[in-house]
């Protein structure tokens, strides 16, 4: 932080206003520190955001205050944020996309804490390139049950011949990502995801629920497939969460599942340590896996 513009310290090329404002009372993290965190991990985060429509969760008064979920730039000043073609979402303002670290830092300067992305890239928006299952527990359940549900999900994907990648949500659960060839329409992907979740729930009705709503998952884990429709988004890997302690959503290898203690294990304070100690990127193959959904898979899921 050698230079500053007026009294705004620069992080990268972005001047941060109110740098000393505490955005998380729990950890004492300031807005400047959040920007510096994002700058340090930009090579991990930016590839997760690039090319995809983006939504922001802003917490201008800190994570204990009101938060704002934003799919459009609105009046926010973010010159490096790309504005997408109006045709991608004709009924609304233009969608946005962060393809570089400057756009990320400009969003942080505008009070952003979380970055959420679509399951499709903007150059072929009608063809999703992944499925994400969001495992949501009854909050009363012990963590071991989340590990168990993650294993069950991975095992069914294995049986179908689908490779998958996992991350902590930074909140209560796990997110399971299944890369796809960009050949299926949203509707096909949604139907598959729903059939998958319902199959799991039939397999283990005491442990898994396929219906949304707290009343449907008492004592169980909801395998949420609803993120897999056009316009839906999920928090990106390496995004901070706007929650006390500033946890981060973090990719892990399958063989780390046993050691994992919670979905909020890594935070702004300890993620750098993990990344420095990694021998290889647990998601290294995520961008190269090519797979498609088949009739055989659907037949298996639809079978009783
Ligand atoms: P957890 O592990 O605690 O469930 P999560 O990331 O899976 O964390 P949420 O943070 O509750 O779950 O996000 C739920 C979904 O709603 C996501 O698809 C997200 O993109 C979207 N979302 C988050 N905040 C808002 C909001 N204020 N308005 C509309 N959609 C939102
Ligand atoms: Mn969730």
Coordinates of C-alpha atoms and ligand atoms in Angstrom, one line a residue:
X1 CA 0.0 0.0 0.0
X2 CA 2.7 2.5 -1.1
X3 CA 0.4 4.9 -2.8
X4 CA -2.9 6.5 -2.0
X5 CA -5.4 8.8 -3.7
X6 CA -6.3 11.5 -1.4
X7 CA -7.1 9.6 1.8
X8 CA -8.1 6.5 -0.1
X9 CA -5.5 3.7 0.0
X10 CA -5.0 1.9 -3.2
X11 CA -5.5 -1.8 -3.5
X12 CA -4.3 -2.7 -7.0
X13 CA -5.6 0.3 -8.9
X14 CA -8.7 0.8 -6.8
X15 CA -9.0 3.5 -4.2
X16 CA -10.8 2.2 -1.1
X17 CA -13.1 4.6 0.7
X18 CA -13.7 4.2 4.5
X19 CA -10.8 1.8 4.6
X20 CA -10.9 1.5 8.4
X21 CA -14.6 0.7 8.6
X22 CA -15.1 -2.6 10.4
X23 CA -17.3 -4.8 8.2
X24 CA -17.3 -7.8 10.6
X25 CA -17.4 -7.1 14.3
X26 CA -16.7 -10.8 15.1
X27 CA -13.2 -10.8 13.5
X28 CA -12.6 -7.0 13.4
X29 CA -11.9 -7.1 9.7
X30 CA -12.0 -3.8 8.0
X31 CA -13.1 -2.9 4.4
X32 CA -9.4 -2.4 3.5
X33 CA -8.5 -5.8 4.8
X34 CA -11.3 -7.4 2.8
X35 CA -10.0 -5.7 -0.4
X36 CA -6.5 -6.9 0.4
X37 CA -7.8 -10.4 1.0
X38 CA -9.4 -10.4 -2.4
X39 CA -6.3 -9.0 -4.0
X40 CA -4.2 -11.8 -2.5
X41 CA -6.5 -14.6 -3.8
X42 CA -7.3 -13.1 -7.2
X43 CA -5.6 -15.8 -9.1
X44 CA -7.9 -18.4 -7.4
X45 CA -11.1 -16.4 -7.6
X46 CA -11.1 -14.7 -11.0
X47 CA -11.1 -17.9 -13.0
X48 CA -14.2 -18.9 -11.1
X49 CA -16.0 -15.6 -12.0
X50 CA -14.7 -15.0 -15.5
X51 CA -17.1 -15.4 -18.4
X52 CA -20.2 -15.9 -16.2
X53 CA -23.1 -13.7 -15.3
X54 CA -22.5 -12.4 -11.8
X55 CA -24.6 -11.4 -8.8
X56 CA -23.3 -9.5 -5.8
X57 CA -24.2 -9.6 -2.2
X58 CA -23.4 -6.1 -0.8
X59 CA -23.1 -5.4 2.9
X60 CA -22.5 -1.6 3.0
X61 CA -23.0 -1.5 6.8
X62 CA -21.1 -4.7 7.5
X63 CA -22.2 -8.3 7.6
X64 CA -24.4 -7.7 10.7
X65 CA -26.3 -5.0 8.8
X66 CA -28.8 -5.2 5.9
X67 CA -27.4 -7.0 2.8
X68 CA -28.4 -6.4 -0.8
X69 CA -28.5 -9.1 -3.6
X70 CA -27.8 -7.4 -6.9
X71 CA -27.9 -8.9 -10.4
X72 CA -27.2 -5.6 -12.1
X73 CA -24.7 -2.8 -11.8
X74 CA -27.4 -0.2 -11.2
X75 CA -25.7 3.0 -10.2
X76 CA -22.6 1.3 -8.8
X77 CA -19.3 2.7 -10.1
X78 CA -17.3 -0.3 -11.4
X79 CA -15.6 0.7 -14.6
X80 CA -13.9 -2.7 -15.1
X81 CA -17.1 -4.7 -14.6
X82 CA -18.3 -5.9 -18.0
X83 CA -21.9 -5.1 -18.9
X84 CA -23.4 -8.0 -20.9
X85 CA -25.6 -7.8 -23.9
X86 CA -29.1 -6.8 -23.1
X87 CA -30.4 -9.7 -25.1
X88 CA -29.2 -12.2 -22.4
X89 CA -31.9 -11.0 -20.1
X90 CA -34.2 -8.8 -22.2
X91 CA -36.7 -7.9 -19.4
X92 CA -34.1 -6.5 -17.0
X93 CA -31.1 -4.2 -16.8
X94 CA -28.0 -5.6 -18.3
X95 CA -26.3 -8.5 -16.5
X96 CA -22.7 -8.0 -15.3
X97 CA -19.5 -10.1 -15.4
X98 CA -16.2 -9.8 -13.6
X99 CA -13.4 -11.0 -15.9
X100 CA -10.5 -9.5 -13.9
X101 CA -9.2 -8.6 -10.5
X102 CA -10.0 -4.9 -11.0
X103 CA -13.7 -5.6 -11.4
X104 CA -13.6 -7.7 -8.2
X105 CA -11.9 -4.9 -6.2
X106 CA -14.2 -2.2 -7.6
X107 CA -17.2 -4.4 -6.4
X108 CA -15.5 -4.6 -2.9
X109 CA -15.1 -0.8 -2.9
X110 CA -18.9 -0.7 -3.6
X111 CA -19.5 -2.7 -0.4
X112 CA -19.6 -6.2 -2.0
X113 CA -18.7 -9.2 0.2
X114 CA -20.1 -12.2 -1.8
X115 CA -19.8 -13.1 -5.5
X116 CA -22.4 -15.5 -7.0
X117 CA -22.3 -16.9 -10.6
X118 CA -24.6 -18.6 -13.0
X119 CA -24.2 -22.2 -14.2
X120 CA -23.7 -21.0 -17.8
X121 CA -21.1 -18.8 -19.5
X122 CA -22.4 -15.7 -21.1
X123 CA -21.2 -16.6 -24.6
X124 CA -23.7 -19.6 -24.7
X125 CA -26.2 -18.7 -22.1
X126 CA -28.8 -21.3 -23.1
X127 CA -26.4 -24.2 -22.6
X128 CA -25.3 -24.6 -18.9
X129 CA -21.8 -26.0 -18.4
X130 CA -22.4 -27.5 -14.9
X131 CA -24.9 -28.7 -12.4
X132 CA -24.6 -27.6 -8.7
X133 CA -26.2 -29.6 -5.9
X134 CA -26.5 -27.5 -2.7
X135 CA -26.7 -29.7 0.4
X136 CA -28.7 -27.9 3.1
X137 CA -29.0 -29.5 6.5
X138 CA -31.5 -29.2 9.2
X139 CA -29.3 -26.9 11.4
X140 CA -29.7 -29.3 14.4
X141 CA -27.8 -32.1 12.6
X142 CA -24.2 -32.9 13.5
X143 CA -21.6 -32.2 10.8
X144 CA -21.0 -35.9 10.3
X145 CA -24.4 -36.1 8.7
X146 CA -23.3 -33.5 6.1
X147 CA -20.2 -35.6 5.3
X148 CA -22.5 -38.7 5.0
X149 CA -24.9 -36.9 2.6
X150 CA -21.9 -35.6 0.5
X151 CA -20.6 -39.1 0.2
X152 CA -24.0 -40.5 -0.9
X153 CA -24.3 -37.8 -3.5
X154 CA -20.8 -38.5 -4.8
X155 CA -21.4 -42.2 -4.8
X156 CA -24.6 -41.9 -6.9
X157 CA -22.7 -39.6 -9.4
X158 CA -20.0 -42.2 -9.5
X159 CA -22.5 -44.9 -10.3
X160 CA -23.8 -42.7 -13.2
X161 CA -20.3 -42.2 -14.4
X162 CA -20.2 -38.5 -13.6
X163 CA -17.2 -36.8 -12.2
X164 CA -17.8 -34.1 -9.5
X165 CA -16.0 -31.5 -7.5
X166 CA -16.9 -30.3 -4.0
X167 CA -16.6 -27.1 -2.0
X168 CA -17.6 -25.9 1.4
X169 CA -20.4 -23.3 1.1
X170 CA -18.8 -21.1 3.8
X171 CA -22.2 -21.5 5.6
X172 CA -23.7 -24.7 6.8
X173 CA -23.4 -27.1 3.9
X174 CA -21.5 -28.4 0.9
X175 CA -21.8 -27.6 -2.8
X176 CA -21.3 -30.4 -5.4
X177 CA -20.4 -29.3 -8.9
X178 CA -20.8 -31.5 -11.9
X179 CA -19.2 -30.1 -15.1
X180 CA -21.1 -30.6 -18.3
X181 CA -20.5 -30.3 -22.0
X182 CA -22.4 -27.3 -23.3
X183 CA -25.0 -29.3 -25.2
X184 CA -28.0 -29.6 -22.9
X185 CA -30.7 -27.1 -22.5
X186 CA -31.7 -25.6 -19.1
X187 CA -34.8 -27.7 -19.0
X188 CA -32.9 -31.0 -19.5
X189 CA -30.5 -30.1 -16.8
X190 CA -33.2 -29.1 -14.4
X191 CA -35.1 -32.4 -15.0
X192 CA -32.0 -34.4 -14.5
X193 CA -31.1 -32.6 -11.3
X194 CA -34.5 -33.0 -9.9
X195 CA -34.6 -36.7 -10.7
X196 CA -31.2 -37.1 -9.1
X197 CA -32.3 -35.4 -5.9
X198 CA -35.5 -37.4 -5.7
X199 CA -33.7 -40.6 -6.3
X200 CA -31.4 -39.9 -3.4
X201 CA -34.3 -39.1 -1.2
X202 CA -36.0 -42.4 -2.1
X203 CA -32.8 -44.2 -1.4
X204 CA -32.4 -42.8 2.1
X205 CA -35.7 -41.1 3.1
X206 CA -34.5 -40.8 6.8
X207 CA -31.4 -38.9 5.8
X208 CA -32.2 -37.0 2.5
X209 CA -35.0 -34.7 1.5
X210 CA -35.8 -33.6 -2.0
X211 CA -38.4 -30.9 -1.1
X212 CA -37.5 -27.3 -0.2
X213 CA -38.5 -25.7 3.1
X214 CA -37.4 -26.3 6.7
X215 CA -40.5 -28.4 7.5
X216 CA -39.5 -30.9 4.9
X217 CA -35.9 -31.5 6.1
X218 CA -36.4 -32.0 9.8
X219 CA -33.6 -34.3 10.8
X220 CA -32.5 -34.5 7.2
X221 CA -30.4 -32.9 4.5
X222 CA -32.1 -31.2 1.5
X223 CA -30.3 -31.9 -1.7
X224 CA -31.3 -28.7 -3.4
X225 CA -31.4 -29.0 -7.2
X226 CA -33.2 -25.7 -7.8
X227 CA -29.9 -23.8 -8.5
X228 CA -30.0 -25.5 -11.9
X229 CA -32.3 -23.3 -13.8
X230 CA -31.7 -20.3 -15.9
X231 CA -31.1 -17.1 -13.9
X232 CA -30.2 -19.0 -10.6
X233 CA -26.8 -18.5 -9.1
X234 CA -24.6 -20.0 -6.4
X235 CA -21.8 -18.4 -4.4
X236 CA -18.5 -18.8 -6.3
X237 CA -15.6 -20.9 -5.0
X238 CA -13.2 -18.5 -3.1
X239 CA -16.0 -16.0 -2.4
X240 CA -16.2 -14.6 1.1
X241 CA -19.6 -15.0 2.8
X242 CA -21.4 -12.0 4.4
X243 CA -21.6 -13.8 7.7
X244 CA -19.9 -13.4 11.1
X245 CA -16.3 -14.5 11.0
X246 CA -16.2 -14.0 7.2
X247 CA -16.0 -17.6 6.1
X248 CA -15.0 -18.5 2.6
X249 CA -16.5 -21.0 0.2
X250 CA -13.5 -23.4 -0.5
X251 CA -12.9 -26.2 -3.0
X252 CA -11.6 -29.4 -1.4
X253 CA -10.4 -32.8 -2.6
X254 CA -12.6 -35.7 -1.9
X255 CA -10.0 -37.3 0.4
X256 CA -10.2 -34.1 2.6
X257 CA -13.8 -34.7 3.4
X258 CA -12.9 -36.8 6.5
X259 CA -10.7 -34.1 8.0
X260 CA -13.2 -31.3 7.4
X261 CA -14.8 -30.0 10.6
X262 CA -17.4 -27.6 9.2
X263 CA -18.5 -25.7 6.1
X264 CA -17.1 -22.5 7.6
X265 CA -13.7 -23.9 8.5
X266 CA -11.8 -21.5 6.3
X267 CA -12.2 -17.7 6.7
X268 CA -10.6 -14.5 5.5
X269 CA -8.1 -15.1 8.4
X270 CA -6.9 -18.6 7.6
X271 CA -7.5 -19.3 3.9
X272 CA -4.1 -18.1 2.7
X273 CA -2.4 -20.6 5.0
X274 CA -4.4 -23.4 3.4
X275 CA -3.6 -22.2 -0.2
X276 CA 0.1 -21.9 0.6
X277 CA 0.2 -25.4 1.9
X278 CA -1.7 -27.1 -1.0
X279 CA 0.4 -29.5 -3.1
X280 CA -2.1 -29.2 -5.9
X281 CA -5.3 -27.5 -6.8
X282 CA -8.1 -29.8 -5.7
X283 CA -10.2 -28.5 -8.7
X284 CA -7.3 -28.7 -11.2
X285 CA -9.4 -31.0 -13.5
X286 CA -12.6 -29.1 -13.2
X287 CA -12.1 -27.1 -16.3
X288 CA -11.1 -30.0 -18.5
X289 CA -13.8 -32.6 -17.5
X290 CA -16.3 -33.0 -20.4
X291 CA -19.4 -35.0 -19.7
X292 CA -23.0 -35.3 -20.9
X293 CA -26.3 -36.5 -19.5
X294 CA -27.7 -39.6 -21.1
X295 CA -31.0 -41.4 -21.4
X296 CA -29.4 -44.3 -19.5
X297 CA -28.7 -42.1 -16.5
X298 CA -32.3 -40.7 -16.5
X299 CA -33.7 -44.2 -16.8
X300 CA -31.7 -45.3 -13.7
X301 CA -32.9 -42.3 -11.8
X302 CA -36.5 -42.6 -12.8
X303 CA -36.6 -46.4 -12.0
X304 CA -38.1 -47.2 -8.6
Ligands
LIG1 P1 -25.5 -22.4 3.2 O1 -24.5 -23.5 3.3 O2 -25.6 -21.7 4.5 O3 -26.8 -23.0 2.7 P2 -25.5 -21.3 0.6 O4 -24.6 -20.4 -0.2 O5 -25.8 -22.6 0.1 O6 -25.1 -21.3 2.1 P3 -27.5 -19.1 0.6 O7 -26.4 -18.1 1.0 O8 -28.7 -19.1 1.5 O9 -27.0 -20.6 0.6 O10 -27.9 -18.8 -0.8 C1 -29.1 -19.3 -1.3 C2 -29.4 -19.0 -2.8 O11 -30.0 -17.7 -2.9 C3 -28.2 -18.9 -3.7 O12 -28.6 -19.4 -5.0 C4 -27.9 -17.4 -3.8 O13 -27.3 -17.1 -5.1 C5 -29.2 -16.8 -3.7 N1 -29.3 -15.6 -2.9 C6 -28.5 -15.3 -1.8 N2 -28.9 -14.1 -1.2 C7 -30.0 -13.7 -2.0 C8 -30.9 -12.6 -1.9 N3 -30.8 -11.7 -0.9 N4 -31.9 -12.6 -2.8 C9 -32.1 -13.5 -3.7 N5 -31.3 -14.6 -3.8 C10 -30.3 -14.7 -3.0
LIG2 MN1 -26.8 -24.2 0.9

